[in-house]
Coordinates of C-alpha atoms and ligand atoms in Angstrom, one line a residue:
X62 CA -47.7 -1.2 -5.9
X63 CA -45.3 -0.8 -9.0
X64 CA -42.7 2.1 -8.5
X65 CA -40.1 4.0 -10.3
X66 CA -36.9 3.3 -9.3
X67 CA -33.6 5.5 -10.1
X68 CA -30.2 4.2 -9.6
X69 CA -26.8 6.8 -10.4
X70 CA -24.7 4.7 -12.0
X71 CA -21.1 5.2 -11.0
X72 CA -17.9 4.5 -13.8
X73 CA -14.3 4.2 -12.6
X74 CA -11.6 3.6 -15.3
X75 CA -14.4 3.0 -18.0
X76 CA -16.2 0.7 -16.4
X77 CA -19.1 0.5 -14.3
X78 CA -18.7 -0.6 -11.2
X79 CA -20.3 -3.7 -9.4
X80 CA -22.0 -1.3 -6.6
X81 CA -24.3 -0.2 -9.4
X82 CA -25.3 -3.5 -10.7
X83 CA -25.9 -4.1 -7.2
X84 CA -28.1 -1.3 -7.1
X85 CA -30.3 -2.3 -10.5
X86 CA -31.0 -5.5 -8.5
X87 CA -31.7 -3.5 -5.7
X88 CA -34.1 -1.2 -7.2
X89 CA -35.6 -4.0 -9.2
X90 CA -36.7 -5.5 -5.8
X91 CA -38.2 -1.9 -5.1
X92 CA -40.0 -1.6 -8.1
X93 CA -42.0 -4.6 -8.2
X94 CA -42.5 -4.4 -11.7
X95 CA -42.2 -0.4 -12.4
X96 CA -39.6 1.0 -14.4
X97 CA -35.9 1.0 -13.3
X98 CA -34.1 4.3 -14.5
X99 CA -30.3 4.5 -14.5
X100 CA -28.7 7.9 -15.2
X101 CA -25.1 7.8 -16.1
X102 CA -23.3 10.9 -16.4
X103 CA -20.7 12.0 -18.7
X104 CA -19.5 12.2 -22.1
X105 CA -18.9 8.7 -22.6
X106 CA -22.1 7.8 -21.0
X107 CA -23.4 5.9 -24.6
X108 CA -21.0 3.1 -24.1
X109 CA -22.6 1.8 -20.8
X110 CA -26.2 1.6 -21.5
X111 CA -26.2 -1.7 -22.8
X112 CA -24.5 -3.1 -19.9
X113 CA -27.3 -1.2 -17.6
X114 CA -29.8 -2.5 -19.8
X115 CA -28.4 -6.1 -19.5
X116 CA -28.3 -6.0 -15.3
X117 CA -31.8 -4.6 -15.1
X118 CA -32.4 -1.1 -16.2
X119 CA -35.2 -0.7 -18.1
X120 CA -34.5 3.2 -19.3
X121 CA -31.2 4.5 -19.2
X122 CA -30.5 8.3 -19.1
X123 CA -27.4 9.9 -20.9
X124 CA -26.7 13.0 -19.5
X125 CA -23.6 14.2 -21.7
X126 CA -21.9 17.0 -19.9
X127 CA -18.3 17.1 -20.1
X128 CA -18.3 18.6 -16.4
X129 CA -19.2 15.3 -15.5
X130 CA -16.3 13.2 -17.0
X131 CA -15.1 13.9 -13.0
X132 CA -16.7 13.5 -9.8
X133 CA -17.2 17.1 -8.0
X134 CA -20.0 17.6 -5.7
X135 CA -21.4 20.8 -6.9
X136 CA -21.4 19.4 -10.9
X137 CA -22.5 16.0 -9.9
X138 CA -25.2 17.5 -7.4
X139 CA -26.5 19.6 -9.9
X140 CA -27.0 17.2 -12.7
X141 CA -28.6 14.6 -9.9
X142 CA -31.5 16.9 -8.9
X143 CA -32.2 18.2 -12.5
X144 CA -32.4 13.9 -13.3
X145 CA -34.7 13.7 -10.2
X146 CA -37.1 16.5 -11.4
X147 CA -36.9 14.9 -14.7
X148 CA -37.9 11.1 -14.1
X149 CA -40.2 12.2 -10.9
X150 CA -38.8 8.2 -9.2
X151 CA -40.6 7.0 -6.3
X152 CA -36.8 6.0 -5.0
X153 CA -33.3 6.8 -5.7
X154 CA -29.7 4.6 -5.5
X155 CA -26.6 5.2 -5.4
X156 CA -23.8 3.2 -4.1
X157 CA -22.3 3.6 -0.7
X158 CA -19.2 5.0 -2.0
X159 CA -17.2 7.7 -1.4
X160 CA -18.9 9.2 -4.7
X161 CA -22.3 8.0 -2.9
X162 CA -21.5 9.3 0.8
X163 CA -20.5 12.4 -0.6
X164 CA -22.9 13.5 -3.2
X165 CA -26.2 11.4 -1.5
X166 CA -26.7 13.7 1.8
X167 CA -25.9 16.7 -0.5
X168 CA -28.9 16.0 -2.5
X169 CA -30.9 14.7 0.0
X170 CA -30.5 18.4 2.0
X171 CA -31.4 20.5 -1.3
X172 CA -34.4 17.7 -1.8
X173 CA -35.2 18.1 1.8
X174 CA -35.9 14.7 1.7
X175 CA -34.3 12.3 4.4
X176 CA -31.7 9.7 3.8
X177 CA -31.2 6.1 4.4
X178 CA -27.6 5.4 4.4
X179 CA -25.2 2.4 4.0
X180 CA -28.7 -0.1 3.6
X181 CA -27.4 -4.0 3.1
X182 CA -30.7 -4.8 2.4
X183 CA -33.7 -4.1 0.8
X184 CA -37.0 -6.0 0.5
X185 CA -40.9 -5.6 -0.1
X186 CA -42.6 -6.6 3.1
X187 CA -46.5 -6.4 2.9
X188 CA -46.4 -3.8 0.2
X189 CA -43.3 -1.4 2.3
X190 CA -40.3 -1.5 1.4
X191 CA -37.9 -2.1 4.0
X192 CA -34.2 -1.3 4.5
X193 CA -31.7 -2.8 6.8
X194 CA -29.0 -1.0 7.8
X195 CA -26.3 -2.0 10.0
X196 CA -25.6 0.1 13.5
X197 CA -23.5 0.1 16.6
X198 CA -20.6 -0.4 14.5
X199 CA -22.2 -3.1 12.7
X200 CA -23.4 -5.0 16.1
X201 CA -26.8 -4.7 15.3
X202 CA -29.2 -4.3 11.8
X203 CA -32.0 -1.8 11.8
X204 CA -34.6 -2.4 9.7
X205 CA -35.9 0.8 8.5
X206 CA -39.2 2.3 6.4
X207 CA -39.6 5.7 4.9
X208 CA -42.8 7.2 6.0
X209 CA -43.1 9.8 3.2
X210 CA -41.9 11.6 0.6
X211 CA -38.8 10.3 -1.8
X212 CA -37.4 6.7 -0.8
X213 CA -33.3 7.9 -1.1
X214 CA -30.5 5.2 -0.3
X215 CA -27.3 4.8 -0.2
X216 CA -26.5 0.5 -0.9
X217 CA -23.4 -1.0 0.8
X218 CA -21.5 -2.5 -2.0
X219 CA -20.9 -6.5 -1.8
X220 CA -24.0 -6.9 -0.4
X221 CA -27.0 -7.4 -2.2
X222 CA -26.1 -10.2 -5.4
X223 CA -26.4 -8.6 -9.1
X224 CA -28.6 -9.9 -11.6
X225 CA -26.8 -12.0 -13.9
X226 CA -26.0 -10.1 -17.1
X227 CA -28.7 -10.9 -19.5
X228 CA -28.7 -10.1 -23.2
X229 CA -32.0 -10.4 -23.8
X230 CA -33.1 -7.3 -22.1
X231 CA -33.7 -4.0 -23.7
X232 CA -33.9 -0.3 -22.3
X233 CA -35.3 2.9 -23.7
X234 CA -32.1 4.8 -24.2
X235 CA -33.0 9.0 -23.9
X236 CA -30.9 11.7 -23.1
X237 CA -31.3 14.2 -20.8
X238 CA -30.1 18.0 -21.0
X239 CA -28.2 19.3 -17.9
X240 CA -27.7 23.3 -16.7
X241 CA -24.9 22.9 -14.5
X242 CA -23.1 26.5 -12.9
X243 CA -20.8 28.0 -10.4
X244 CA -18.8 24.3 -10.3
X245 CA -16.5 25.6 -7.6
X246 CA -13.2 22.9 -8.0
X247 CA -11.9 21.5 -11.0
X248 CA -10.1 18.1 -11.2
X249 CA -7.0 18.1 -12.7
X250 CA -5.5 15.0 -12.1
X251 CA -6.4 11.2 -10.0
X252 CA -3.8 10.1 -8.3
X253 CA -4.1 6.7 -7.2
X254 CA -3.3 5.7 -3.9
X255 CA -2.8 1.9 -4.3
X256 CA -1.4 -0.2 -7.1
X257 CA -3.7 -3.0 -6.5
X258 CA -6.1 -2.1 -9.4
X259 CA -9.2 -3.2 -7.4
X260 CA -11.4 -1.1 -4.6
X261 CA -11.0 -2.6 -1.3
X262 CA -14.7 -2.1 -0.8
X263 CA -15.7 -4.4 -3.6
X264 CA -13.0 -6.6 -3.3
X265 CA -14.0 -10.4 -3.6
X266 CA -10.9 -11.4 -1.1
X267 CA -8.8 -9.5 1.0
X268 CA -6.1 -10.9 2.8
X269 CA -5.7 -8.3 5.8
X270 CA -2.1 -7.3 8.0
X271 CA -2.5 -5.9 11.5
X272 CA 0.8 -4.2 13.9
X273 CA 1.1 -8.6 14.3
X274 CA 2.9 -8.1 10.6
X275 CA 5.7 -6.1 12.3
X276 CA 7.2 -3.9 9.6
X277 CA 6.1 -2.8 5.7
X278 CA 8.2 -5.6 4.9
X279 CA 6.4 -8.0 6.4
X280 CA 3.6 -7.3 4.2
X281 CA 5.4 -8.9 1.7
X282 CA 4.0 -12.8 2.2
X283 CA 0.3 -10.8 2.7
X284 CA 0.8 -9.7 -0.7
X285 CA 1.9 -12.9 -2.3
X286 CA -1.1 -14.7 -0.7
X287 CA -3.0 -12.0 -1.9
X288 CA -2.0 -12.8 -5.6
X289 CA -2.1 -16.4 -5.7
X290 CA -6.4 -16.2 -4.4
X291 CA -7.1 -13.2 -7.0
X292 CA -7.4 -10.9 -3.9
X293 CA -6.2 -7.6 -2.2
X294 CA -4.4 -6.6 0.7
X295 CA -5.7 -4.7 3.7
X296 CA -4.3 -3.0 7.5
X297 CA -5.6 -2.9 10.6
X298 CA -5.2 0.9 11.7
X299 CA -2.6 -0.2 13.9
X300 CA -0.8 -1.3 11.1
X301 CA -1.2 2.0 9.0
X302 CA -0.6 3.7 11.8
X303 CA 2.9 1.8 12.7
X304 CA 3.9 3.1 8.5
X305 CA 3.8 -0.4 7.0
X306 CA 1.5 0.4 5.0
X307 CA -0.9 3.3 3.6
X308 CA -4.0 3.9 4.9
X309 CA -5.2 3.5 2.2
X310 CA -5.8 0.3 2.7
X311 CA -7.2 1.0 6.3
X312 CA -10.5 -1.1 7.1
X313 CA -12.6 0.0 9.7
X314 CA -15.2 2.1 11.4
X315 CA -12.4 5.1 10.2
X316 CA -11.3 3.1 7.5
X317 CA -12.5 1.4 4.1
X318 CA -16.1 -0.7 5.1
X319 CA -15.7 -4.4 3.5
X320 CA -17.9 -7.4 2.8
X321 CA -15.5 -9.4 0.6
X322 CA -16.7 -13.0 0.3
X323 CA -13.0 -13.9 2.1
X324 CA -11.5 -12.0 4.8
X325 CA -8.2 -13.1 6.1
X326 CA -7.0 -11.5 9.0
X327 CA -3.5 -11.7 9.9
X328 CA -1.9 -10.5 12.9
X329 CA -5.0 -8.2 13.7
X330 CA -6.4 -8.6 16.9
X331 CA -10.0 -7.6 15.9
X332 CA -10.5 -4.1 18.2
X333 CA -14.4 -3.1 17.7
X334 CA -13.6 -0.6 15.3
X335 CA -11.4 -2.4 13.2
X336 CA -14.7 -5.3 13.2
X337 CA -17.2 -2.3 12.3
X338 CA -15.4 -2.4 8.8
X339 CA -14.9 -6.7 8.1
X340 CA -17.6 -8.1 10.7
X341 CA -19.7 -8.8 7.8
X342 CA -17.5 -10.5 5.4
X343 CA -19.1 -13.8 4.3
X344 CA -16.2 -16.1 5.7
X345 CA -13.6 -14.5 8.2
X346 CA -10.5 -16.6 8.8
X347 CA -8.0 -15.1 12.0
X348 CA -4.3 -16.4 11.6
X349 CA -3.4 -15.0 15.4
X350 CA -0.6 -16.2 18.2
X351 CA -2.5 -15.6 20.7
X352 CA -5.4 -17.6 20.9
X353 CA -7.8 -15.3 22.9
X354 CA -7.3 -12.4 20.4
X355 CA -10.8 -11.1 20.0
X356 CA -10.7 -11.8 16.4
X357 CA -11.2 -15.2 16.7
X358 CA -14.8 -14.3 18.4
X359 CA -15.8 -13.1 14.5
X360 CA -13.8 -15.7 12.6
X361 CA -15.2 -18.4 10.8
X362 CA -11.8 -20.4 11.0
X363 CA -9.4 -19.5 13.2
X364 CA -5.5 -20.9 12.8
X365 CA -3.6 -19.9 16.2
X366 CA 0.2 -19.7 14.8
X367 CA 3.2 -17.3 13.9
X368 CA 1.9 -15.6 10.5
X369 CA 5.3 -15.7 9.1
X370 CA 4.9 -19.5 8.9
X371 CA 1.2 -19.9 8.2
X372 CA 0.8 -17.4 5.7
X373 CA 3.6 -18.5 3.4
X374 CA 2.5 -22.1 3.9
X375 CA -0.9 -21.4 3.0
X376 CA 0.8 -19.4 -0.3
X377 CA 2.8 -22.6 -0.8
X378 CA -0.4 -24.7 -1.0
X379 CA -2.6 -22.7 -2.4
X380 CA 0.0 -22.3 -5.6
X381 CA -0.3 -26.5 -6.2
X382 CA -4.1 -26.1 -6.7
Ligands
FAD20 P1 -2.9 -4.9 17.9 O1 -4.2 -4.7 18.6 O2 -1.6 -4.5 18.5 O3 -2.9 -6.5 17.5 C1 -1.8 -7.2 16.9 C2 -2.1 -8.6 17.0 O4 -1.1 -9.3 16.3 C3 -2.2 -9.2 18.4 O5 -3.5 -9.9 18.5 C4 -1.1 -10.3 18.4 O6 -1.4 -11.4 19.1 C5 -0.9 -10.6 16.9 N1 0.4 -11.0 16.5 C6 1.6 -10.4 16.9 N2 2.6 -11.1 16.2 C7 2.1 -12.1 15.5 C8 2.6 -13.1 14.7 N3 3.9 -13.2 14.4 N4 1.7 -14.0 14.1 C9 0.4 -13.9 14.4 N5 -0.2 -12.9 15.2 C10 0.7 -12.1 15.7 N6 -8.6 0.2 14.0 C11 -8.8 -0.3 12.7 O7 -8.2 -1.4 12.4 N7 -9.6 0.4 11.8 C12 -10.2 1.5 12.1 O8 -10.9 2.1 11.3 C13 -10.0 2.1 13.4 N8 -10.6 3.2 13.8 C14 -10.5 3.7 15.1 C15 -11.2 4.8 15.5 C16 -11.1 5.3 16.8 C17 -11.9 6.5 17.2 C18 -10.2 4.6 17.7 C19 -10.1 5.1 19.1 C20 -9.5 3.5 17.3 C21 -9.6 3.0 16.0 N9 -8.9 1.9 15.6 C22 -9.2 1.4 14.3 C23 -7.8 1.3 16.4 C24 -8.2 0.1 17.1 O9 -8.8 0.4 18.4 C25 -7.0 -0.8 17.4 O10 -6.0 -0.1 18.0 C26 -6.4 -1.4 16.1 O11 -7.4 -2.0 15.3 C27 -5.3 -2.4 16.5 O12 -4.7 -2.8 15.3 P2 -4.1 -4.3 15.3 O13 -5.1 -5.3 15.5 O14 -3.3 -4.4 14.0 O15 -3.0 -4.3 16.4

C-alpha cells in the first residue's frame, strides 16, 4: 500500500541537518513507493530543495514566510498544520530534536492525532508500518503500530542511515502560502552555548568526561582527543554538575540523547541515567580506574587505567596515524 509521506525539514546555520536526511530515508521506507513531501520553511527555503530532492524527496514545499527564518512554536505550529491540510500525508517526520520535541506534540494536540516519539526505527511489516522506540531508559525497544488516523513521528537522529545523495533524482518544487498570527515571542538573537560547531546529538564521535576528570581543566586532554578523531566533547551530569563544564554538553536521560558511531567514556561511571542518553552508541569504549564501574557492563572495549595517562596516550597515537 503506497503512502504519502511528509518530512519537516529542519536548517541550522544554512544547512540542513543530517536528522532530516535521516527522515527522507525514513519516510521512503513508509511510503513504499508513494510520494515523499519535504516542507522547508523560511525565506531561504529555495536553496535546499535540490539537496532534499537528492536524499529522497520527491516534492519539496517552499513555504516562504519570514516568520519562519526562526524556530518559535506558535509560527512554526502554524505553518505545520496549514502544510498538513495542504498535502493530506498518510505520515508525518520530523526529527527528534529540540525543534521536533517541541513543535511535534504541539501539533499532534491541535491534530488530535497521537504521537510516536523518539522512534529508532521504522519498517513495513506485512503491509504495517512499525516503529521501535526505545523505553525504560533505553533498557528495552517497543515496537509500536498506529491503529488509525495520521501516522506522526518523531525520528531519533543517528539512527536510521541516509540515502546516499544522488544527483539523479528530481522533485516537483511548489510553494505553499502560509497565514500565520498572534506569534507570541520573537527571536532576537542565538546564542550558542558551545563552541564546538557540531550538535552532540548528531555527532559522529564524542569523547565523553565524567566527575573521574576532576576539574574544567582536566577537560583539556578530552578535548584534544576530541580534535585529533574529528569528534566532540561530552559530561556526565556529575561532571556538569561539579562546573567543569556546561551542561550543555550533558548526556543523559536529563541531558542531550546520543548514538554517535564512537562513544568514549572517560571517568564516568555509567549511572542508569547517564546510559539512557549513550547506551546506544554503535561502539562504547570505558577508560575507568575502577574496574567494576558499571560502565564497563555497556562498553564495547573497556581500558581500566588513570585517564590522565590513557587519554593523552591514545591522543599521542592516534596523531601518528
Ligand atoms: P561518578 O559516579 O562519581 O563516577 C566517576 C567515575 O570516575 C568513577 O567510576 C571513578 O572510578 C572514575 N574515576 C575517578 N578518577 C579517575 C581517573 N583518574 N581515571 C579514570 N577513572 C576515574 N547523570 C548523567 O550523566 N546524565 C543525566 O542526564 C542524568 N540525569 C539524572 C536524572 C536524575 C533524576 C537523577 C536522580 C540523576 C541523574 N544523573 C544523570 C546523575 C547520575 O545518577 C550520576 O550521579 C552521574 O551520572 C554520575 O556522574 P559520573 O559518572 O561522572 O560520576
Amino acid at each position: 500500500m503506497s503512502r504519502t509521506v511528509l518530512v519537516l525539514s529542519e536548517v541550522r546555520d544554512g544547512k540542513l541537518r543530517n536528522v532530516t536526511y535521516e527522515c527522507l530515508a525514513a519516510a521512503k521506507r513508509i511510503a513504499e513507493g508513494g510520494p515523499v513531501v519535504a516542507a522547508v520553511f523560511g525565506t531561504k527555503a529555495a536553496a535546499y530543495a535540490e539537496a532534499l530532492a537528492q536524499r529522497g524527496a520527491d516534492r519539496v514545499i517552499r513555504v516562504e514566510h519570514a516568520a519562519l527564518d526562526a524556530y518559535t512554536t506558535d509560527a512554526y505550529a502554524q505553518a505545520l498544520i496549514q502544510v498538513i491540510e495542504a498535502v493530506k500525508p498518510d505520515a508525518v517526520l520530523l526529527g527528534h530534536t529540540a525543534l521536533g520535541k517541541d513543535l511535534a506534540p504541539r501539533v499532534a494536540a491541535r491534530l488530535d492525532v497521537g504521537l510516536l516519539s523518539d522512534c529508532t526505527d521504522v519498517a513495513v511489516e506485512g503491509g504495517e508500518v512499525i516503529f521501535t522506540r526505545p523505553i525504560y531508559a533505553g533498557k528495552a525497544f517497543q515496537k509500536k503500530k498506529v491503529l488509525s488516523g495520521l501516522l506522526f513521528a518523531t525520528i531519533r537522529p543517528n539512527n536510521i542511515p541516509p540515502l546516499e545523495a544522488d544527483a539523479s533524482r528530481q522533485a516537483v518544487v511548489e510553494t505553499l502560502g502560509v497565514v500565520i498570527e498572534n506569534v507570541r515571542t520573537e527571536v532576537k538573537d542565538v546564542v550558542r552555548k558551545t563552541a564546538q560547531g557540531v550538535d552532540l546529538s548528531e555527532a559522529k564521535i564524542i569523547v565523553s568526561g565524567g566527575r573521574g576528570v576532576k576539574s574544567a581543566e582536566g577537560f583539556k586532554p578530552l578535548y584534544e582527543l576530541a580534535e585529533v578523531l574529528g569528534g566532540v566533547v561530552g559530561a556526565s551530569r556529575g561532571a556538569c554538575d561539579a562546573g567543569y563544564c556546561d551542561y550543555a554538553l550533558q548526556i543523559g536521560q536529563t541531558g542531550k540523547v546520543v548514538t554517535p558511531d564512537l562513544y568514549i567514556a572517560c571517568g564516568i561511571s555509567g549511572a542508569i541515567q547517564h546510559l539512557a542518553g549513550m547506551s546506544n552508541s554503535k561502539v562504547i569504549v570505558a577508560i575507568n580506574k575502577d574496574p567494576e564501574a558499571p560502565i564497563f557492563q555497556v562498553a564495547d572495549y573497556g581500558i581500566v587505567g588513570d585517564l590522565f595517562e590513557v587519554v593523552p596516550l591514545l591522543t599521542q597515537e592516534l596523531r601518528k596515524v
